[in-house]
């Protein structure tokens, strides 16, 4: 589609608006550590431009899909895939190995334009929430735009087809359809933001209304004349609204929903203002040559600013940047954007690719995408190889793990033993029951129930329930269960402890309902014991406690005479101890935390007078901490996989310890069983 008179008329202001939105995104990210709302303005601009182009093409006769998508490939793919390829190279050198797997996964998702759905899945996957920000996390918005460029022309084409069959004018019908899309998507966005904001933030459907609003603006722009003085006010109001949005609102925690109307309506005001021909108009500022050039660079600048920021923080081992560091990041991102624009974007956009051959642009897109996917695959292969290099067997003399904390322990392994698990694999080192043995409960489909394999009829049946902190003890329990022929059933939900309240996320009714269903499941199946976490908030600055909701939940089980094994929680930290070890070394004092900052001398349950009679507490704190500190490495094993979860490898070294503690607490110690490994 050739540039129309309408596009030529608005091009300077649109370019300036792009530049302003991009500058706000970059400055807010780098210097303020906030989100500006500029991405929402990008979505509205895309909806405005693409809808206008499609409508004018439909008026001329038909929408030519193949060349249109070919031009989009030439415009979007070169810069994006160049950045991804260079990010792979830089990340493999600069990123800590414990972040490799997550980065590879997100690079692939970004190359396929589904990064927003990858982040949406992670936002509902409690385990994934502890991943550090990915170097390509910002591709979520580009993924939504890519999906929009694919689907939107089909929607407009369908409306055009209906209008022709009905012999109707296409504009009123398209206005009506976009109005419905806008209303339905906005309503869905408001609802989902209220019930699950992290998921709503990345869900494509919660953002469709922003594109639709831009489309409505494109169709109605010339229908209502606006006096020049009003347009001048609209222009500056829109600019001020865009600048202020990120300062006033915590965009990352409240968007999209109805609050995203702020930046989108602000951008709409700027477009409505158009060319005011006034010396005092915002368009005079937005159409200036520097901003117009910055608008040309905006795509590449957006692509580069986030990886530069993340890699800078990693290389400098910092959590945030100061004014000087921010200036360096922005300057470097700007230089890379200029190089990318002039050496990659412009040459390929004006090249003969896709001009002389019908499918040249598509072949080019597949080829460039294949290069990125191949590089990601090679990095994945290296990562998996390193992750599998080191594993430990039962009673590995070089890697005693928790056994090194047992009384009278004598180390007989090598002095230079390699730490396990490997840094590249530690973040994925979760313990659990084989997923093939998992399914929904026949009594409640909201419960995922996993059951370990036994040899014939089990001698005991134990249910492990609650959040991920309860689930991590499966690493210690499953080897015991295999040796004693116990049946272990896990019923877990991330971020939802076994309680009558929503202790991790206050007000989460779905967690409360899930817990009610778990109690019903337990009372129906009547296991020999229930294992769960008994305390919470083992962290600096917070006093460890036993929430009342925990006790109330245990009391429900007590009424049926089912024992509850309540495990004292493990520590939580402000950083990942394993990541600290990788960057600073296992003996660095910065990687250990004083025990008295985390654990009180007496567990909080010792002072509780009204505990149910069925509760038995187990305290493993001495296997996470010495008398003085809680170290990141014990017995040549990395204790933690992130900032608060114990690695599956370390948990496996606690199996004999857990066996003695559990059987003693439940009165099962005298039962016939295989002898536990020595040192327990």
mmCIF file of N, CA and C in Angstrom, residues 287-392:
data_model
loop_
_atom_site.group_PDB
_atom_site.id
_atom_site.type_symbol
_atom_site.label_atom_id
_atom_site.label_comp_id
_atom_site.label_asym_id
_atom_site.label_seq_id
_atom_site.Cartn_x
_atom_site.Cartn_y
_atom_site.Cartn_z
ATOM 1 N N UNK A 287 6.749 17.574 15.361
ATOM 2 C CA UNK A 287 7.174 17.441 13.965
ATOM 3 C C UNK A 287 8.564 18.010 13.717
ATOM 4 N N UNK A 288 9.278 18.356 14.791
ATOM 5 C CA UNK A 288 10.642 18.856 14.627
ATOM 6 C C UNK A 288 11.536 17.755 14.071
ATOM 7 N N UNK A 289 12.597 18.169 13.386
ATOM 8 C CA UNK A 289 13.467 17.175 12.735
ATOM 9 C C UNK A 289 14.096 16.189 13.722
ATOM 10 N N UNK A 290 14.594 16.657 14.880
ATOM 11 C CA UNK A 290 15.180 15.685 15.818
ATOM 12 C C UNK A 290 14.176 14.612 16.237
ATOM 13 N N UNK A 291 12.928 15.029 16.538
ATOM 14 C CA UNK A 291 11.944 14.041 16.954
ATOM 15 C C UNK A 291 11.510 13.154 15.797
ATOM 16 N N UNK A 292 11.456 13.710 14.604
ATOM 17 C CA UNK A 292 11.096 12.894 13.446
ATOM 18 C C UNK A 292 12.156 11.822 13.196
ATOM 19 N N UNK A 293 13.424 12.199 13.348
ATOM 20 C CA UNK A 293 14.498 11.220 13.183
ATOM 21 C C UNK A 293 14.446 10.185 14.306
ATOM 22 N N UNK A 294 14.191 10.663 15.524
ATOM 23 C CA UNK A 294 14.078 9.739 16.651
ATOM 24 C C UNK A 294 12.896 8.800 16.460
ATOM 25 N N UNK A 295 11.844 9.281 15.799
ATOM 26 C CA UNK A 295 10.722 8.408 15.470
ATOM 27 C C UNK A 295 11.135 7.290 14.530
ATOM 28 N N UNK A 296 12.024 7.609 13.569
ATOM 29 C CA UNK A 296 12.550 6.569 12.683
ATOM 30 C C UNK A 296 13.352 5.528 13.456
ATOM 31 N N UNK A 297 14.028 5.998 14.506
ATOM 32 C CA UNK A 297 14.870 5.103 15.306
ATOM 33 C C UNK A 297 14.100 4.371 16.399
ATOM 34 N N UNK A 298 12.849 4.757 16.626
ATOM 35 C CA UNK A 298 12.128 4.306 17.826
ATOM 36 C C UNK A 298 12.054 2.781 17.924
ATOM 37 N N UNK A 299 11.829 2.101 16.814
ATOM 38 C CA UNK A 299 11.723 0.643 16.848
ATOM 39 C C UNK A 299 13.038 0.013 17.295
ATOM 40 N N UNK A 300 14.122 0.415 16.669
ATOM 41 C CA UNK A 300 15.434 -0.141 17.037
ATOM 42 C C UNK A 300 15.834 0.265 18.450
ATOM 43 N N UNK A 301 15.503 1.498 18.851
ATOM 44 C CA UNK A 301 15.851 1.950 20.200
ATOM 45 C C UNK A 301 15.095 1.146 21.244
ATOM 46 N N UNK A 302 13.828 0.890 20.976
ATOM 47 C CA UNK A 302 13.047 0.063 21.900
ATOM 48 C C UNK A 302 13.638 -1.350 21.987
ATOM 49 N N UNK A 303 14.031 -1.898 20.842
ATOM 50 C CA UNK A 303 14.606 -3.241 20.833
ATOM 51 C C UNK A 303 15.870 -3.331 21.676
ATOM 52 N N UNK A 304 16.697 -2.293 21.634
ATOM 53 C CA UNK A 304 18.018 -2.356 22.255
ATOM 54 C C UNK A 304 18.044 -1.936 23.720
ATOM 55 N N UNK A 305 17.170 -1.035 24.135
ATOM 56 C CA UNK A 305 17.360 -0.431 25.464
ATOM 57 C C UNK A 305 17.275 -1.450 26.590
ATOM 58 N N UNK A 306 16.351 -2.426 26.455
ATOM 59 C CA UNK A 306 16.159 -3.367 27.564
ATOM 60 C C UNK A 306 17.313 -4.364 27.698
ATOM 61 N N UNK A 307 17.778 -5.015 26.624
ATOM 62 C CA UNK A 307 18.936 -5.901 26.785
ATOM 63 C C UNK A 307 20.166 -5.175 27.299
ATOM 64 N N UNK A 308 20.381 -3.943 26.835
ATOM 65 C CA UNK A 308 21.538 -3.175 27.321
ATOM 66 C C UNK A 308 21.393 -2.923 28.811
ATOM 67 N N UNK A 309 20.192 -2.568 29.257
ATOM 68 C CA UNK A 309 19.951 -2.311 30.681
ATOM 69 C C UNK A 309 20.207 -3.561 31.515
ATOM 70 N N UNK A 310 19.627 -4.688 31.118
ATOM 71 C CA UNK A 310 19.760 -5.915 31.911
ATOM 72 C C UNK A 310 21.208 -6.396 31.942
ATOM 73 N N UNK A 311 21.861 -6.395 30.792
ATOM 74 C CA UNK A 311 23.247 -6.873 30.747
ATOM 75 C C UNK A 311 24.188 -5.931 31.492
ATOM 76 N N UNK A 312 23.880 -4.649 31.496
ATOM 77 C CA UNK A 312 24.670 -3.695 32.288
ATOM 78 C C UNK A 312 24.549 -4.026 33.777
ATOM 79 N N UNK A 313 23.321 -4.254 34.242
ATOM 80 C CA UNK A 313 23.119 -4.576 35.655
ATOM 81 C C UNK A 313 23.832 -5.873 36.029
ATOM 82 N N UNK A 314 23.768 -6.864 35.128
ATOM 83 C CA UNK A 314 24.424 -8.142 35.402
ATOM 84 C C UNK A 314 25.935 -7.971 35.450
ATOM 85 N N UNK A 315 26.484 -7.276 34.464
ATOM 86 C CA UNK A 315 27.943 -7.137 34.397
ATOM 87 C C UNK A 315 28.491 -6.299 35.548
ATOM 88 N N UNK A 316 27.682 -5.339 36.051
ATOM 89 C CA UNK A 316 28.118 -4.509 37.178
ATOM 90 C C UNK A 316 27.649 -5.052 38.516
ATOM 91 N N UNK A 317 26.915 -6.174 38.490
ATOM 92 C CA UNK A 317 26.403 -6.806 39.707
ATOM 93 C C UNK A 317 25.599 -5.807 40.547
ATOM 94 N N UNK A 318 24.637 -5.173 39.901
ATOM 95 C CA UNK A 318 23.816 -4.174 40.584
ATOM 96 C C UNK A 318 22.340 -4.493 40.408
ATOM 97 N N UNK A 319 21.531 -3.912 41.311
ATOM 98 C CA UNK A 319 20.088 -4.063 41.241
ATOM 99 C C UNK A 319 19.444 -2.908 40.489
ATOM 100 N N UNK A 320 20.099 -1.739 40.468
ATOM 101 C CA UNK A 320 19.549 -0.578 39.784
ATOM 102 C C UNK A 320 20.692 0.298 39.287
ATOM 103 N N UNK A 321 20.355 1.246 38.426
ATOM 104 C CA UNK A 321 21.382 2.114 37.858
ATOM 105 C C UNK A 321 21.245 3.512 38.437
ATOM 106 N N UNK A 322 22.373 4.204 38.509
ATOM 107 C CA UNK A 322 22.367 5.595 38.918
ATOM 108 C C UNK A 322 22.267 6.507 37.707
ATOM 109 N N UNK A 323 22.319 7.816 37.924
ATOM 110 C CA UNK A 323 22.219 8.766 36.809
ATOM 111 C C UNK A 323 23.289 8.556 35.738
ATOM 112 N N UNK A 324 24.547 8.333 36.174
ATOM 113 C CA UNK A 324 25.621 8.126 35.191
ATOM 114 C C UNK A 324 25.425 6.823 34.428
ATOM 115 N N UNK A 325 25.141 5.766 35.170
ATOM 116 C CA UNK A 325 24.929 4.482 34.512
ATOM 117 C C UNK A 325 23.765 4.546 33.542
ATOM 118 N N UNK A 326 22.696 5.243 33.942
ATOM 119 C CA UNK A 326 21.557 5.396 33.052
ATOM 120 C C UNK A 326 21.915 6.119 31.777
ATOM 121 N N UNK A 327 22.747 7.156 31.913
ATOM 122 C CA UNK A 327 23.180 7.902 30.724
ATOM 123 C C UNK A 327 24.005 7.021 29.796
ATOM 124 N N UNK A 328 24.867 6.191 30.387
ATOM 125 C CA UNK A 328 25.684 5.278 29.580
ATOM 126 C C UNK A 328 24.792 4.279 28.842
ATOM 127 N N UNK A 329 23.805 3.728 29.541
ATOM 128 C CA UNK A 329 22.903 2.744 28.934
ATOM 129 C C UNK A 329 22.126 3.360 27.780
ATOM 130 N N UNK A 330 21.570 4.541 28.009
ATOM 131 C CA UNK A 330 20.774 5.198 26.969
ATOM 132 C C UNK A 330 21.652 5.560 25.772
ATOM 133 N N UNK A 331 22.865 6.051 26.044
ATOM 134 C CA UNK A 331 23.772 6.415 24.951
ATOM 135 C C UNK A 331 24.152 5.186 24.128
ATOM 136 N N UNK A 332 24.460 4.084 24.808
ATOM 137 C CA UNK A 332 24.831 2.860 24.103
ATOM 138 C C UNK A 332 23.648 2.309 23.301
ATOM 139 N N UNK A 333 22.459 2.325 23.902
ATOM 140 C CA UNK A 333 21.275 1.862 23.192
ATOM 141 C C UNK A 333 21.007 2.730 21.964
ATOM 142 N N UNK A 334 21.236 4.035 22.095
ATOM 143 C CA UNK A 334 21.020 4.951 20.972
ATOM 144 C C UNK A 334 22.002 4.651 19.839
ATOM 145 N N UNK A 335 23.263 4.437 20.180
ATOM 146 C CA UNK A 335 24.275 4.123 19.161
ATOM 147 C C UNK A 335 23.921 2.824 18.449
ATOM 148 N N UNK A 336 23.543 1.803 19.212
ATOM 149 C CA UNK A 336 23.170 0.523 18.613
ATOM 150 C C UNK A 336 21.927 0.672 17.736
ATOM 151 N N UNK A 337 20.993 1.530 18.174
ATOM 152 C CA UNK A 337 19.787 1.764 17.372
ATOM 153 C C UNK A 337 20.134 2.439 16.054
ATOM 154 N N UNK A 338 21.035 3.425 16.094
ATOM 155 C CA UNK A 338 21.455 4.110 14.868
ATOM 156 C C UNK A 338 22.105 3.120 13.907
ATOM 157 N N UNK A 339 23.008 2.298 14.436
ATOM 158 C CA UNK A 339 23.683 1.313 13.588
ATOM 159 C C UNK A 339 22.685 0.309 13.009
ATOM 160 N N UNK A 340 21.781 -0.163 13.838
ATOM 161 C CA UNK A 340 20.792 -1.132 13.375
ATOM 162 C C UNK A 340 19.886 -0.521 12.317
ATOM 163 N N UNK A 341 19.474 0.720 12.533
ATOM 164 C CA UNK A 341 18.567 1.384 11.592
ATOM 165 C C UNK A 341 19.230 1.587 10.232
ATOM 166 N N UNK A 342 20.482 2.075 10.258
ATOM 167 C CA UNK A 342 21.136 2.431 9.000
ATOM 168 C C UNK A 342 21.803 1.242 8.309
ATOM 169 N N UNK A 343 22.231 0.241 9.091
ATOM 170 C CA UNK A 343 22.934 -0.890 8.485
ATOM 171 C C UNK A 343 22.045 -2.107 8.253
ATOM 172 N N UNK A 344 20.918 -2.181 8.949
ATOM 173 C CA UNK A 344 20.056 -3.358 8.824
ATOM 174 C C UNK A 344 18.664 -2.978 8.328
ATOM 175 N N UNK A 345 17.975 -2.123 9.082
ATOM 176 C CA UNK A 345 16.578 -1.807 8.747
ATOM 177 C C UNK A 345 16.422 -1.186 7.362
ATOM 178 N N UNK A 346 17.050 -0.049 7.158
ATOM 179 C CA UNK A 346 16.836 0.691 5.915
ATOM 180 C C UNK A 346 17.314 -0.061 4.675
ATOM 181 N N UNK A 347 18.526 -0.646 4.708
ATOM 182 C CA UNK A 347 18.967 -1.363 3.501
ATOM 183 C C UNK A 347 18.035 -2.518 3.123
ATOM 184 N N UNK A 348 17.587 -3.293 4.121
ATOM 185 C CA UNK A 348 16.741 -4.436 3.812
ATOM 186 C C UNK A 348 15.328 -4.006 3.434
ATOM 187 N N UNK A 349 14.854 -2.924 4.035
ATOM 188 C CA UNK A 349 13.512 -2.456 3.719
ATOM 189 C C UNK A 349 13.433 -1.956 2.272
ATOM 190 N N UNK A 350 14.514 -1.345 1.805
ATOM 191 C CA UNK A 350 14.523 -0.806 0.439
ATOM 192 C C UNK A 350 15.139 -1.772 -0.570
ATOM 193 N N UNK A 351 15.449 -2.976 -0.122
ATOM 194 C CA UNK A 351 16.084 -3.948 -1.009
ATOM 195 C C UNK A 351 15.073 -4.551 -1.974
ATOM 196 N N UNK A 352 15.578 -5.400 -2.873
ATOM 197 C CA UNK A 352 14.735 -6.061 -3.868
ATOM 198 C C UNK A 352 14.093 -7.337 -3.330
ATOM 199 N N UNK A 353 14.350 -7.641 -2.035
ATOM 200 C CA UNK A 353 13.763 -8.852 -1.447
ATOM 201 C C UNK A 353 12.247 -8.755 -1.495
ATOM 202 N N UNK A 354 11.606 -9.747 -2.075
ATOM 203 C CA UNK A 354 10.157 -9.771 -2.145
ATOM 204 C C UNK A 354 9.568 -8.904 -3.232
ATOM 205 N N UNK A 355 10.412 -8.222 -4.016
ATOM 206 C CA UNK A 355 9.910 -7.361 -5.085
ATOM 207 C C UNK A 355 9.836 -8.125 -6.397
ATOM 208 N N UNK A 356 10.901 -8.837 -6.709
ATOM 209 C CA UNK A 356 10.958 -9.542 -7.992
ATOM 210 C C UNK A 356 10.380 -10.945 -7.920
ATOM 211 N N UNK A 357 10.315 -11.500 -6.725
ATOM 212 C CA UNK A 357 9.721 -12.830 -6.577
ATOM 213 C C UNK A 357 8.538 -12.745 -5.619
ATOM 214 N N UNK A 358 7.540 -13.550 -5.869
ATOM 215 C CA UNK A 358 6.288 -13.443 -5.116
ATOM 216 C C UNK A 358 6.464 -13.758 -3.636
ATOM 217 N N UNK A 359 7.288 -14.743 -3.320
ATOM 218 C CA UNK A 359 7.409 -15.190 -1.927
ATOM 219 C C UNK A 359 8.786 -14.896 -1.339
ATOM 220 N N UNK A 360 9.535 -13.970 -1.965
ATOM 221 C CA UNK A 360 10.888 -13.676 -1.488
ATOM 222 C C UNK A 360 10.924 -13.175 -0.065
ATOM 223 N N UNK A 361 10.006 -12.285 0.308
ATOM 224 C CA UNK A 361 9.996 -11.737 1.666
ATOM 225 C C UNK A 361 9.706 -12.826 2.690
ATOM 226 N N UNK A 362 8.845 -13.765 2.321
ATOM 227 C CA UNK A 362 8.502 -14.842 3.248
ATOM 228 C C UNK A 362 9.679 -15.797 3.438
ATOM 229 N N UNK A 363 10.353 -16.105 2.344
ATOM 230 C CA UNK A 363 11.545 -16.960 2.457
ATOM 231 C C UNK A 363 12.616 -16.269 3.291
ATOM 232 N N UNK A 364 12.744 -14.958 3.082
ATOM 233 C CA UNK A 364 13.701 -14.194 3.877
ATOM 234 C C UNK A 364 13.339 -14.260 5.363
ATOM 235 N N UNK A 365 12.047 -14.106 5.674
ATOM 236 C CA UNK A 365 11.610 -14.156 7.066
ATOM 237 C C UNK A 365 11.875 -15.503 7.702
ATOM 238 N N UNK A 366 11.578 -16.574 6.979
ATOM 239 C CA UNK A 366 11.803 -17.924 7.503
ATOM 240 C C UNK A 366 13.291 -18.165 7.723
ATOM 241 N N UNK A 367 14.112 -17.711 6.787
ATOM 242 C CA UNK A 367 15.553 -17.925 6.893
ATOM 243 C C UNK A 367 16.135 -17.198 8.103
ATOM 244 N N UNK A 368 15.778 -15.920 8.267
ATOM 245 C CA UNK A 368 16.329 -15.157 9.402
ATOM 246 C C UNK A 368 15.831 -15.720 10.724
ATOM 247 N N UNK A 369 14.576 -16.133 10.759
ATOM 248 C CA UNK A 369 14.048 -16.733 11.989
ATOM 249 C C UNK A 369 14.750 -18.050 12.286
ATOM 250 N N UNK A 370 15.037 -18.818 11.228
ATOM 251 C CA UNK A 370 15.705 -20.110 11.409
ATOM 252 C C UNK A 370 17.104 -19.936 11.989
ATOM 253 N N UNK A 371 17.785 -18.856 11.598
ATOM 254 C CA UNK A 371 19.127 -18.603 12.132
ATOM 255 C C UNK A 371 19.063 -18.377 13.636
ATOM 256 N N UNK A 372 18.091 -17.582 14.086
ATOM 257 C CA UNK A 372 17.942 -17.318 15.516
ATOM 258 C C UNK A 372 17.566 -18.594 16.261
ATOM 259 N N UNK A 373 16.648 -19.362 15.706
ATOM 260 C CA UNK A 373 16.236 -20.606 16.362
ATOM 261 C C UNK A 373 17.378 -21.615 16.412
ATOM 262 N N UNK A 374 18.195 -21.652 15.367
ATOM 263 C CA UNK A 374 19.346 -22.560 15.363
ATOM 264 C C UNK A 374 20.361 -22.150 16.424
ATOM 265 N N UNK A 375 20.606 -20.837 16.539
ATOM 266 C CA UNK A 375 21.533 -20.344 17.569
ATOM 267 C C UNK A 375 20.993 -20.658 18.962
ATOM 268 N N UNK A 376 19.670 -20.497 19.147
ATOM 269 C CA UNK A 376 19.058 -20.832 20.441
ATOM 270 C C UNK A 376 19.191 -22.320 20.729
ATOM 271 N N UNK A 377 18.999 -23.146 19.687
ATOM 272 C CA UNK A 377 19.127 -24.585 19.863
ATOM 273 C C UNK A 377 20.540 -24.997 20.245
ATOM 274 N N UNK A 378 21.526 -24.350 19.634
ATOM 275 C CA UNK A 378 22.920 -24.654 19.969
ATOM 276 C C UNK A 378 23.219 -24.277 21.419
ATOM 277 N N UNK A 379 22.712 -23.119 21.838
ATOM 278 C CA UNK A 379 22.919 -22.681 23.220
ATOM 279 C C UNK A 379 22.203 -23.630 24.185
ATOM 280 N N UNK A 380 21.012 -24.084 23.806
ATOM 281 C CA UNK A 380 20.270 -25.033 24.635
ATOM 282 C C UNK A 380 21.050 -26.339 24.766
ATOM 283 N N UNK A 381 21.632 -26.808 23.670
ATOM 284 C CA UNK A 381 22.397 -28.058 23.707
ATOM 285 C C UNK A 381 23.582 -27.938 24.656
ATOM 286 N N UNK A 382 24.295 -26.815 24.570
ATOM 287 C CA UNK A 382 25.429 -26.594 25.470
ATOM 288 C C UNK A 382 24.952 -26.548 26.915
ATOM 289 N N UNK A 383 23.823 -25.868 27.147
ATOM 290 C CA UNK A 383 23.304 -25.733 28.506
ATOM 291 C C UNK A 383 22.908 -27.081 29.089
ATOM 292 N N UNK A 384 22.197 -27.880 28.299
ATOM 293 C CA UNK A 384 21.769 -29.194 28.772
ATOM 294 C C UNK A 384 22.985 -30.075 29.050
ATOM 295 N N UNK A 385 23.986 -30.003 28.187
ATOM 296 C CA UNK A 385 25.199 -30.805 28.387
ATOM 297 C C UNK A 385 25.871 -30.445 29.700
ATOM 298 N N UNK A 386 25.948 -29.146 29.991
ATOM 299 C CA UNK A 386 26.571 -28.717 31.242
ATOM 300 C C UNK A 386 25.710 -29.088 32.439
ATOM 301 N N UNK A 387 24.398 -29.001 32.284
ATOM 302 C CA UNK A 387 23.504 -29.326 33.395
ATOM 303 C C UNK A 387 23.581 -30.801 33.755
ATOM 304 N N UNK A 388 23.845 -31.657 32.759
ATOM 305 C CA UNK A 388 23.889 -33.099 33.000
ATOM 306 C C UNK A 388 25.283 -33.601 33.328
ATOM 307 N N UNK A 389 26.257 -32.699 33.309
ATOM 308 C CA UNK A 389 27.634 -33.119 33.570
ATOM 309 C C UNK A 389 27.812 -33.658 34.980
ATOM 310 N N UNK A 390 27.065 -33.073 35.935
ATOM 311 C CA UNK A 390 27.287 -33.414 37.338
ATOM 312 C C UNK A 390 25.987 -33.887 37.970
ATOM 313 N N UNK A 391 25.996 -35.087 38.464
ATOM 314 C CA UNK A 391 24.872 -35.612 39.227
ATOM 315 C C UNK A 391 25.450 -36.430 40.366
ATOM 316 N N UNK A 392 24.655 -36.642 41.409
ATOM 317 C CA UNK A 392 25.191 -37.368 42.558
ATOM 318 C C UNK A 392 24.367 -38.619 42.811
#
